[in-house]
Amino acid sequence: MPLYETDPAWADVTPIELDDGGPSPLVAIAYSDDYAEAMSYLRAVMAADEMSERALALTEDLIQMNPAHYTVWLYRARILTAISADLSAELTWLNSIALRHLKNYQIWHHRQTLVDRLGSADGEQAFLRSMLDQDAKNYHVWSYRQWLVRRFALWADDSGELASIEELLNEDVLNNSAWNHRWFLVFGREGQEEGYKVLDETVERELAFAKAAVRKEPQNQSPWNYIRGLLRQTKRPLAEMKDFASEFAALDRPDEVRSSHALDLLADIFADEESNAGQAKVALAMLATKFDPIRASYWQYRKSLLPSKEAPAA
Amino acid sequence: MSLVSGPGRGGADDDKLPEELMLSVDQHVKYIQSLDTRKDELEYWLTEHLRLNGLYWGLTALHLLGHPEALPRDDVLTFVLSCMHDNGGFGAAPGHDAHMLYTVSAVQILTTLDGFDELEQKVPGGKAKIGRYIANLQDRETGAFAGDEWGEKDTRFLYGALNALSLMHLLDAVDVDKAVHHVAACANFDGGYGAGPGAESHSGQVFTCVGALTIAGRSDLIDRDRLGAWLSERQLPNGGLNGRPEKLEDVCYSWWVASSLAMIDRLHWISADRLQAFILKCQDAELGGIADRPGDAVDVFHTVFGIAGLSLIGHPGLEEVDPAYCMPKAVTRRALGGR
């Protein structure tokens, strides 16, 4: 059923059929007719570089059928500028498309262009929340969110960002994307704002937060990585975590080990201590044989880095 | 190359699988050859925006399978050149805008098929034009690369630029030091790399960052032990690899994780046997093709990355793959000289 061919608004346009350089033309079958017809009109208006309401409507039609066609998005963005369209209305329309096509990245690039031009982040956090309700680890959404924080300087604790991350981690403490955004909020500000330095008390707050998360779910690599990252970033020794890690793994009670990550950290702490290489070896052997055997070669490598017990014969 | 999925399914006939799984080479070759005959399916047209990538994936899979002649060389070159724009960039298909990702696929195909003479015949000075198109996408302030004139930045595009330019011996056209500096800024607190500074570590982005540093000759900047620990942690008990913590396994990460480990000499930190078993379970042994995981529909994207992953861990009968380029080693050796 041709939609454009019989529409008076399109009577002056001659559609351009596909020429894919090969001998086999588009095989017309019923269910791709609408798409093929709309594409032939797109080729025609793009060839004429037409900037109009009807061309905008045509891109909307095509995006509904195939949101991954990046050329259509770029053309649409140019039309919006050329005809000075209402960008808030565009954003509202875009929300519904984004919620239906979670894996599409063109939508996010388009959004970034719009919100940048609008110059306001109003409503964005609420919309991102509804996106994350559907897929809390969507990489496009998190990348866009970082752009939003930088663009509108949403670093401060009362910006709503940190609160939103706490909420997400309360719902799913395993959400590595949320942990990464938390790190970004704490440390990403350095280098963005002149003279800004992360306070010691902020680092303490973050350590306490990560420790509480480990207690909730000890076998969760995200907060363990976070703790290691905090110590590394602030040049503090791993040994500070010895007591904490020991809560979840003790070398003499292998049946009560609650976290391979705690064993991993303990192995590093023992390795740094003089004359405790033996204990590090025990921890690494437990990982290689019982708690993480699929990476036995990795634990073996870590063992090879330890100083050998006996001094070489003189 | 069409991105139509199916008709096969990974591990569809799981009950019938023999104890010792083998790669169904002939079926995969036939499957890839059949892809462009499926123009009566809507999905063929809806995936038009990936066509040139798909051609690179299919062609590379065939070369690794030891069947480089399975696609007609002239037809492939004609199609690739029909996607080229005056500005030196390539679109996904004729009529699609030029973009870094398709330009890189075009260069990879031209290199694999040794087709630069044909390029110069059709477009005199064509190689230099491609180089200029790519070089113009670099942000000279930050060293990062955009995918097109609209400016979206991603380490995928930076990697693609260095990949294509190095294959054409045109790396001098860009500021490699600044690009390297940008990649280094994408390293995260957990030892991995993301799509940009601050972005979450992701196995696919790790591949692009490690690949870029390897091509630039600056893998000395990588903390191999920390990155290797993060990468090896991606292997799940079923043998498959995931892209991020707490995510599902997927055959494509067989390539991105394993190739990154190979580039930092840590491939032995994961279990090759279990990875091999996982990939083979994702193939449709009768209709050909490989899926993201057992039970799902096959497609050419997962087919090439499954085969490339198997090549990396030394599966018998496959051509050796170059971990930095995802192309046959024999091809990159010829193109780069002495690699």
XYZ file of C-alpha atoms in Angstrom:
653
model
C 0.000 0.000 0.000
C 1.916 3.075 -1.158
C 1.661 5.907 1.347
C 3.741 8.613 -0.248
C 2.892 7.996 -3.905
C -0.786 8.837 -3.334
C -0.183 11.709 -0.907
C -0.716 15.138 -2.567
C 1.934 16.658 -0.280
C 4.525 14.498 -2.046
C 3.192 14.742 -5.604
C 6.103 16.928 -6.785
C 8.770 14.435 -5.681
C 10.069 11.665 -7.916
C 11.245 8.846 -5.699
C 14.724 7.465 -6.374
C 14.902 3.688 -6.406
C 17.857 1.898 -4.868
C 20.912 1.299 -7.016
C 23.145 -1.019 -5.053
C 25.581 -1.523 -7.901
C 24.518 -5.099 -8.451
C 22.324 -6.878 -10.958
C 19.508 -7.807 -8.563
C 17.019 -5.002 -7.904
C 15.022 -4.803 -4.711
C 12.765 -7.805 -4.588
C 9.425 -6.349 -3.730
C 7.524 -8.318 -1.172
C 4.570 -7.137 0.845
C 6.033 -6.387 4.241
C 8.998 -4.322 3.114
C 7.000 -2.174 0.673
C 6.400 0.668 3.118
C 10.044 0.843 4.088
C 11.279 0.665 0.502
C 8.872 3.373 -0.610
C 9.767 5.731 2.230
C 13.470 5.162 1.492
C 12.967 6.060 -2.169
C 11.407 9.386 -1.124
C 14.225 9.960 1.357
C 16.785 9.588 -1.425
C 14.874 12.140 -3.467
C 14.582 14.808 -0.752
C 18.170 14.263 0.353
C 19.366 14.626 -3.237
C 17.579 18.003 -3.323
C 18.813 18.804 0.212
C 15.248 19.710 1.090
C 14.780 21.299 4.517
C 11.050 21.149 5.261
C 8.352 19.961 7.624
C 7.406 17.154 5.287
C 11.023 15.946 5.094
C 11.112 16.017 8.900
C 7.947 13.909 8.995
C 9.485 11.488 6.514
C 12.558 11.008 8.730
C 10.230 10.347 11.662
C 8.431 7.688 9.659
C 11.721 6.019 8.705
C 13.134 6.212 12.226
C 10.014 4.472 13.516
C 10.676 1.660 11.038
C 14.456 1.538 11.402
C 16.065 3.698 14.102
C 19.553 2.351 13.315
C 19.775 4.153 9.948
C 22.306 6.794 11.006
C 22.085 8.845 7.810
C 18.420 9.545 8.548
C 19.288 10.917 12.002
C 21.967 13.222 10.656
C 19.613 14.530 8.009
C 16.914 15.066 10.658
C 19.295 17.048 12.886
C 20.147 19.339 9.980
C 16.473 19.915 9.173
C 15.704 20.809 12.803
C 18.303 23.552 12.678
C 17.330 24.802 9.233
C 13.642 25.215 10.038
C 14.227 26.352 13.658
C 12.056 23.560 15.020
C 10.836 23.361 18.637
C 13.606 21.375 20.303
C 11.633 20.637 23.474
C 8.974 18.923 21.415
C 11.727 17.003 19.632
C 13.086 15.850 22.986
C 9.667 14.610 24.093
C 9.305 12.662 20.866
C 12.826 11.304 21.291
C 12.021 9.959 24.787
C 9.457 7.557 23.413
C 11.856 6.341 20.708
C 14.660 5.838 23.247
C 12.453 3.804 25.555
C 11.532 1.491 22.701
C 15.044 1.052 21.272
C 17.410 0.509 24.160
C 20.445 -0.561 22.137
C 20.460 2.289 19.657
C 23.250 4.876 19.959
C 22.140 7.393 17.321
C 19.332 8.374 19.696
C 21.859 9.405 22.331
C 23.996 11.426 20.018
C 20.850 13.182 18.802
C 19.789 13.825 22.403
C 23.176 15.288 23.250
C 22.905 17.728 20.338
C 19.407 18.807 21.418
C 20.110 19.195 25.140
C 23.322 21.057 24.402
C 21.429 23.525 22.249
C 18.586 23.839 24.783
C 21.204 24.642 27.406
C 19.337 22.992 30.280
C 19.466 19.613 32.020
C 15.942 19.966 33.406
C 14.093 16.671 33.386
C 17.108 14.681 32.253
C 17.724 12.862 35.537
C 14.111 11.705 35.666
C 14.261 10.508 32.084
C 17.573 8.684 32.665
C 16.005 7.002 35.663
C 13.213 5.634 33.461
C 15.815 4.387 30.940
C 17.835 2.711 33.684
C 14.691 1.072 35.035
C 14.654 -0.912 31.804
C 18.381 -1.611 31.590
C 20.464 -0.388 34.496
C 23.761 -1.064 32.691
C 23.014 0.540 29.320
C 26.412 1.855 28.162
C 24.914 4.596 25.963
C 22.864 5.937 28.842
C 25.845 6.054 31.197
C 28.084 7.676 28.587
C 25.433 10.295 27.960
C 25.069 10.819 31.701
C 28.785 11.578 32.034
C 28.496 14.097 29.248
C 25.525 15.662 31.061
C 27.466 15.943 34.333
C 30.390 17.621 32.574
C 28.245 19.905 30.421
C 26.092 21.193 33.304
C 28.659 20.767 36.126
C 26.444 18.422 38.137
C 29.310 17.491 40.473
C 28.098 18.850 43.780
C 26.595 16.455 46.327
C 23.247 18.264 46.080
C 23.060 17.933 42.275
C 20.995 14.778 42.658
C 23.613 12.623 40.935
C 25.109 10.998 44.020
C 21.654 10.416 45.529
C 20.518 8.755 42.330
C 23.561 6.455 42.348
C 22.917 5.492 45.979
C 19.373 4.599 45.041
C 20.537 2.419 42.125
C 23.146 0.661 44.259
C 20.575 0.061 46.969
C 18.447 -1.691 44.386
C 21.334 -3.677 42.918
C 24.672 -3.521 44.663
C 26.220 -5.545 41.788
C 25.621 -2.756 39.240
C 29.171 -2.029 38.063
C 27.990 0.849 35.846
C 26.653 2.676 38.880
C 29.911 2.069 40.756
C 31.824 3.531 37.839
C 29.598 6.613 37.774
C 30.132 7.043 41.494
C 33.894 7.057 40.940
C 33.422 9.535 38.116
C 31.401 11.880 40.351
C 34.041 11.775 43.091
C 37.231 11.935 41.029
C 36.096 13.201 37.616
C 35.708 16.703 39.024
C 39.465 17.063 39.481
C 40.875 18.469 36.299
C 37.452 19.810 35.258
C 37.223 22.526 37.881
C 40.301 24.572 38.504
C 41.689 24.219 42.016
C 39.251 21.451 42.995
C 40.772 18.699 45.121
C 39.019 15.642 46.539
C 38.836 16.059 50.338
C 40.174 13.430 52.740
C 36.750 13.180 54.342
C 35.238 12.398 50.949
C 37.691 9.520 50.534
C 36.742 8.262 54.005
C 33.066 8.472 53.124
C 33.687 6.481 49.943
C 35.693 3.806 51.768
C 32.901 3.438 54.317
C 30.321 3.204 51.544
C 32.255 0.505 49.678
C 32.881 -1.479 52.865
C 29.179 -1.446 53.698
C 28.452 -2.704 50.191
C 30.925 -5.573 50.619
C 29.267 -6.569 53.899
C 25.969 -6.717 52.042
C 27.359 -8.933 49.274
C 30.955 -10.103 49.884
C 31.417 -11.848 46.509
C 30.956 -8.655 44.482
C 34.008 -7.504 42.550
C 32.801 -3.901 42.058
C 33.238 -2.554 45.620
C 36.491 -4.492 46.038
C 37.819 -2.831 42.877
C 36.514 0.457 44.231
C 38.389 0.025 47.517
C 41.626 -0.890 45.735
C 41.141 2.086 43.416
C 40.613 4.488 46.333
C 43.781 3.345 48.077
C 45.771 3.500 44.869
C 44.445 6.935 43.942
C 45.294 8.358 47.367
C 48.595 6.446 47.620
C 47.607 4.619 50.769
C 48.878 1.106 51.557
C 46.706 -1.955 50.943
C 47.616 -3.095 54.447
C 44.982 -0.679 55.783
C 42.407 -3.213 54.627
C 43.916 -6.243 56.351
C 41.398 -6.460 59.177
C 38.518 -5.705 56.880
C 39.489 -8.371 54.323
C 40.022 -10.862 57.131
C 36.334 -10.581 58.003
C 35.574 -12.470 54.782
C 38.457 -14.920 54.502
C 40.821 -16.538 56.929
C 43.589 -18.827 55.723
C 43.068 -21.333 58.513
C 39.313 -21.611 57.948
C 38.894 -22.367 54.240
C 35.328 -23.569 54.734
C 34.273 -20.145 55.958
C 35.693 -18.075 53.093
C 32.958 -15.731 51.895
C 34.819 -13.835 49.192
C 37.522 -14.772 46.692
C 38.204 -11.038 46.325
C 39.084 -10.834 50.019
C 41.547 -13.703 49.567
C 42.992 -11.947 46.542
C 43.510 -8.737 48.528
C 44.981 -10.620 51.489
C 47.461 -12.318 49.150
C 48.660 -8.878 48.021
C 48.847 -7.595 51.587
C 50.850 -10.625 52.766
C 53.142 -10.324 49.752
C 53.974 -6.741 50.770
C 54.791 -7.790 54.320
C 58.231 -8.980 55.130
C 58.456 -12.721 55.767
C 54.780 -13.338 55.017
C 55.279 -14.709 51.505
C 54.302 -18.100 52.872
C 50.832 -16.875 53.793
C 50.463 -15.166 50.436
C 51.253 -18.508 48.834
C 48.564 -20.235 50.854
C 45.972 -17.651 49.835
C 46.937 -17.932 46.155
C 46.830 -21.722 46.315
C 43.344 -21.582 47.803
C 42.247 -19.366 44.904
C 43.863 -21.600 42.271
C 42.442 -24.850 43.580
C 39.152 -23.990 45.217
C 37.764 -20.500 44.896
C 38.680 -19.431 41.350
C 40.167 -22.476 39.580
C 39.317 -21.299 36.050
C 42.088 -18.698 36.467
C 44.617 -21.146 37.921
C 47.348 -19.874 35.568
C 46.807 -16.320 36.739
C 47.143 -17.294 40.420
C 50.192 -19.342 39.505
C 51.710 -16.226 37.936
C 51.013 -14.210 41.091
C 52.758 -16.931 43.065
C 55.796 -16.727 40.789
C 56.180 -13.035 41.693
C 56.627 -13.814 45.398
C 60.134 -13.903 46.832
C 61.208 -17.526 47.172
C 61.193 -18.804 50.715
C 64.743 -20.035 50.863
C 67.527 -17.651 50.039
C 69.524 -18.989 47.102
C 72.580 -20.937 48.137
C 75.606 -18.714 48.312
C 27.541 -8.573 3.392
C 24.128 -8.972 4.858
C 23.536 -8.919 8.576
C 20.416 -11.055 8.325
C 20.327 -13.392 11.300
C 19.586 -17.110 11.231
C 18.268 -19.364 9.879
C 20.497 -21.477 12.088
C 20.696 -21.489 15.847
C 23.730 -22.004 18.021
C 23.774 -25.479 19.506
C 20.348 -26.166 18.046
C 21.032 -29.891 17.966
C 22.819 -30.031 21.280
C 21.692 -33.605 22.008
C 23.287 -34.872 18.847
C 26.653 -33.220 19.403
C 29.553 -35.613 19.656
C 31.771 -35.546 22.681
C 34.637 -33.984 20.719
C 33.203 -30.861 19.128
C 34.655 -29.833 15.791
C 34.309 -26.587 13.879
C 31.930 -27.087 10.951
C 34.127 -25.325 8.408
C 32.205 -26.168 5.224
C 28.863 -25.206 6.740
C 30.223 -21.845 7.886
C 31.616 -21.124 4.417
C 28.278 -21.926 2.792
C 26.435 -19.863 5.377
C 28.545 -16.768 4.680
C 28.241 -17.237 0.921
C 24.455 -17.433 1.241
C 24.052 -14.145 3.101
C 23.807 -11.882 0.084
C 21.195 -14.026 -1.589
C 18.644 -13.161 1.076
C 17.398 -9.892 -0.370
C 13.760 -10.937 -0.044
C 13.944 -10.583 3.719
C 13.119 -7.271 5.385
C 16.035 -7.690 7.772
C 18.396 -7.562 4.801
C 17.268 -3.987 4.143
C 16.973 -2.959 7.766
C 20.626 -3.854 8.300
C 21.828 -1.933 5.267
C 23.603 0.523 7.601
C 26.044 -2.261 8.525
C 26.658 -3.747 5.097
C 30.311 -2.807 4.650
C 31.179 -3.948 8.188
C 29.355 -7.175 7.409
C 31.430 -7.689 4.294
C 34.633 -7.291 6.297
C 33.345 -9.733 8.917
C 32.329 -12.323 6.308
C 35.491 -11.974 4.251
C 37.753 -12.207 7.305
C 35.901 -15.282 8.550
C 36.368 -16.959 5.156
C 40.088 -16.173 5.103
C 40.556 -17.539 8.612
C 38.610 -20.651 7.605
C 41.094 -21.174 4.755
C 38.596 -20.333 1.973
C 39.751 -16.926 0.737
C 38.253 -17.482 -2.728
C 34.736 -18.164 -1.479
C 33.551 -14.633 -2.312
C 34.169 -13.295 -5.844
C 37.010 -10.764 -5.490
C 35.859 -8.448 -8.296
C 32.305 -8.187 -6.975
C 33.539 -7.430 -3.483
C 35.873 -4.687 -4.717
C 33.169 -3.189 -6.946
C 30.784 -2.996 -3.999
C 33.397 -1.519 -1.653
C 34.366 1.177 -4.139
C 30.696 1.998 -4.771
C 30.462 3.030 -1.089
C 33.237 5.625 -1.389
C 32.470 9.345 -1.163
C 34.339 12.216 -2.796
C 35.733 13.208 0.601
C 37.605 9.891 0.851
C 35.290 8.340 3.423
C 33.072 5.298 2.948
C 29.417 4.779 3.837
C 27.878 1.489 4.934
C 26.288 1.085 1.503
C 25.762 3.329 -1.515
C 23.761 6.402 -0.456
C 24.783 6.183 3.211
C 26.888 8.927 4.778
C 30.610 8.392 5.196
C 31.715 7.283 8.640
C 34.955 6.136 10.253
C 33.657 2.636 10.994
C 32.873 1.853 7.349
C 36.017 3.535 6.099
C 38.068 1.241 8.315
C 36.185 -1.815 7.067
C 36.829 -0.666 3.477
C 40.564 -0.324 4.121
C 40.673 -3.712 5.818
C 38.920 -5.328 2.851
C 41.154 -3.542 0.326
C 44.193 -4.725 2.282
C 42.992 -8.303 2.592
C 42.227 -8.469 -1.139
C 45.321 -6.464 -2.111
C 42.943 -4.145 -3.953
C 44.616 -0.740 -3.723
C 45.547 -0.822 -7.434
C 41.871 -1.134 -8.284
C 41.152 1.764 -5.942
C 43.719 3.968 -7.689
C 42.342 3.004 -11.108
C 38.849 4.096 -10.150
C 39.868 7.009 -7.909
C 43.335 8.389 -8.703
C 45.012 9.366 -5.438
C 42.338 7.370 -3.621
C 44.570 6.059 -0.865
C 45.797 9.538 0.051
C 42.176 10.746 0.026
C 41.166 8.067 2.519
C 44.110 9.060 4.688
C 43.008 12.703 4.633
C 39.412 11.784 5.480
C 40.563 9.859 8.548
C 43.130 12.450 9.609
C 40.496 15.206 9.476
C 38.470 13.351 12.112
C 41.161 13.776 14.734
C 40.641 16.414 17.414
C 44.079 17.988 17.375
C 43.601 19.324 20.917
C 42.794 16.065 22.678
C 44.083 13.469 20.208
C 40.684 11.718 20.185
C 38.857 10.772 16.995
C 35.272 11.400 15.938
C 33.285 8.916 13.883
C 32.069 11.501 11.403
C 31.777 15.250 10.928
C 29.098 15.337 13.657
C 31.697 14.834 16.265
C 30.818 11.875 18.488
C 34.096 10.657 20.076
C 34.851 7.091 21.081
C 38.009 5.007 21.457
C 36.504 2.729 18.778
C 37.059 5.479 16.235
C 40.580 6.215 17.436
C 41.495 2.550 17.164
C 39.913 2.331 13.713
C 41.914 5.330 12.545
C 45.246 3.873 13.652
C 44.311 0.464 12.254
C 43.454 1.793 8.780
C 46.235 4.375 8.573
C 48.895 1.873 9.603
C 47.701 -0.593 6.964
C 48.138 2.170 4.360
C 51.459 3.381 5.837
C 49.912 6.790 6.495
C 50.217 7.044 10.295
C 52.239 10.226 9.800
C 49.026 11.969 8.767
C 47.849 12.151 12.396
C 49.244 13.110 15.786
C 49.964 9.624 17.122
C 51.453 10.916 20.396
C 48.290 12.824 21.248
C 46.155 9.818 20.325
C 48.264 7.652 22.630
C 47.902 10.220 25.391
C 44.125 10.156 24.981
C 43.997 6.359 25.205
C 46.106 6.430 28.350
C 43.546 8.847 29.849
C 40.831 6.224 29.301
C 42.418 3.800 31.804
C 40.165 3.232 34.805
C 40.624 2.588 38.520
C 39.820 -1.112 38.018
C 42.589 -1.624 35.442
C 40.323 -1.651 32.364
C 39.574 0.945 29.682
C 36.359 2.641 28.554
C 35.016 4.534 25.530
C 36.424 7.809 26.826
C 38.016 9.258 29.967
C 35.824 8.225 32.910
C 33.651 5.779 30.955
C 33.112 2.319 32.442
C 35.601 -0.437 31.611
C 34.249 -2.645 28.848
C 35.985 -5.541 27.087
C 35.217 -4.167 23.630
C 36.697 -0.792 24.519
C 39.673 -2.506 26.139
C 40.350 -4.157 22.789
C 40.257 -0.805 20.995
C 42.569 0.859 23.527
C 45.074 -1.991 23.722
C 44.931 -2.389 19.927
C 45.605 1.320 19.418
C 48.540 1.301 21.815
C 49.924 -1.862 20.190
C 49.687 -0.377 16.688
C 51.297 2.847 17.944
C 54.121 0.815 19.499
C 53.260 2.101 22.982
C 52.009 -0.994 24.801
C 54.630 -0.120 27.433
C 51.964 2.264 28.828
C 49.703 -0.640 29.781
C 49.715 -1.999 33.329
C 49.661 -5.564 32.040
C 49.152 -7.334 35.344
C 46.201 -5.198 36.439
C 44.562 -5.239 33.027
C 45.228 -8.972 32.663
C 43.614 -9.610 36.038
C 40.501 -7.667 34.999
C 40.328 -9.370 31.601
C 40.823 -12.885 32.926
C 38.067 -12.254 35.444
C 35.700 -12.040 32.459
C 35.675 -15.824 31.993
C 32.599 -17.476 33.483
C 32.296 -21.068 34.686
C 30.622 -22.029 31.377
C 33.850 -21.027 29.591
C 32.383 -17.983 27.833
C 33.587 -14.434 28.402
C 31.592 -11.333 29.318
C 32.144 -7.649 28.564
C 31.718 -6.258 32.080
C 31.267 -7.609 35.618
C 27.934 -9.343 36.231
C 26.992 -9.438 32.536
C 26.178 -12.476 30.425
C 28.757 -14.276 28.296
C 28.745 -13.588 24.552
C 30.824 -15.090 21.741
C 31.977 -11.671 20.517
C 33.899 -11.199 23.767
C 35.801 -14.359 22.922
C 37.563 -12.085 20.516
C 37.748 -8.813 22.430
C 38.936 -10.315 25.701
C 41.198 -12.996 24.240
C 42.842 -10.705 21.672
C 43.540 -8.102 24.373
C 45.078 -10.775 26.585
C 47.142 -11.957 23.611
C 48.435 -8.445 22.943
C 49.661 -8.151 26.544
C 51.045 -11.733 26.567
C 48.520 -12.977 29.133
C 46.280 -15.215 26.994
C 47.223 -18.248 29.104
C 45.492 -16.668 32.104
C 42.124 -17.924 30.879
C 41.124 -21.513 30.147
C 41.496 -22.036 26.381
C 39.834 -25.458 26.556
C 36.711 -24.119 28.194
C 36.551 -21.138 25.855
C 36.881 -23.410 22.830
C 34.099 -25.663 24.086
C 31.864 -22.638 24.650
C 32.411 -21.196 21.147
C 31.830 -24.550 19.476
C 28.576 -24.936 21.383
C 27.402 -21.644 19.855
C 27.738 -22.855 16.263
C 24.977 -24.361 14.176
C 26.827 -27.419 12.930
C 24.320 -28.131 10.153
C 23.204 -24.781 8.744
C 26.417 -22.925 9.597
C 27.039 -19.709 11.482
C 27.774 -18.901 15.123
C 25.441 -17.235 17.656
C 26.157 -15.043 20.690
C 25.318 -17.963 22.970
C 23.778 -21.419 22.627
C 20.153 -21.367 21.528
C 20.186 -17.948 19.819
C 20.071 -17.159 16.091
C 23.433 -17.091 14.274
C 24.771 -14.002 12.447
C 27.939 -13.035 10.605
C 29.185 -10.737 13.399
C 29.320 -13.537 15.963
C 30.540 -15.944 13.297
C 33.736 -14.005 12.593
C 34.505 -13.225 16.231
C 33.919 -16.833 17.242
C 36.237 -18.083 14.506
C 38.852 -15.409 15.260
C 38.716 -16.370 18.939
C 39.272 -20.030 18.033
C 42.194 -19.060 15.801
C 43.755 -17.119 18.657
C 43.692 -20.103 21.000
C 45.170 -22.314 18.315
C 42.184 -24.320 17.101
C 43.527 -26.712 14.439
C 42.990 -25.968 10.751
C 42.463 -22.204 11.049
C 44.652 -19.464 9.636
C 46.537 -17.501 12.269
C 44.830 -14.212 13.217
C 46.550 -10.932 14.103
C 45.209 -9.895 17.535
C 45.710 -6.159 16.908
C 43.852 -6.094 13.571
C 41.415 -9.035 13.495
C 42.765 -9.944 10.074
C 44.807 -12.934 8.927
C 48.381 -12.635 10.108
C 49.599 -13.442 6.595
C 47.736 -10.358 5.355
C 48.999 -7.927 8.002
C 52.518 -9.299 7.562
C 52.332 -8.553 3.841
C 50.762 -5.111 4.363
C 52.939 -3.945 7.227
C 56.120 -5.738 6.255
C 58.005 -7.960 8.668
C 55.455 -7.847 11.476
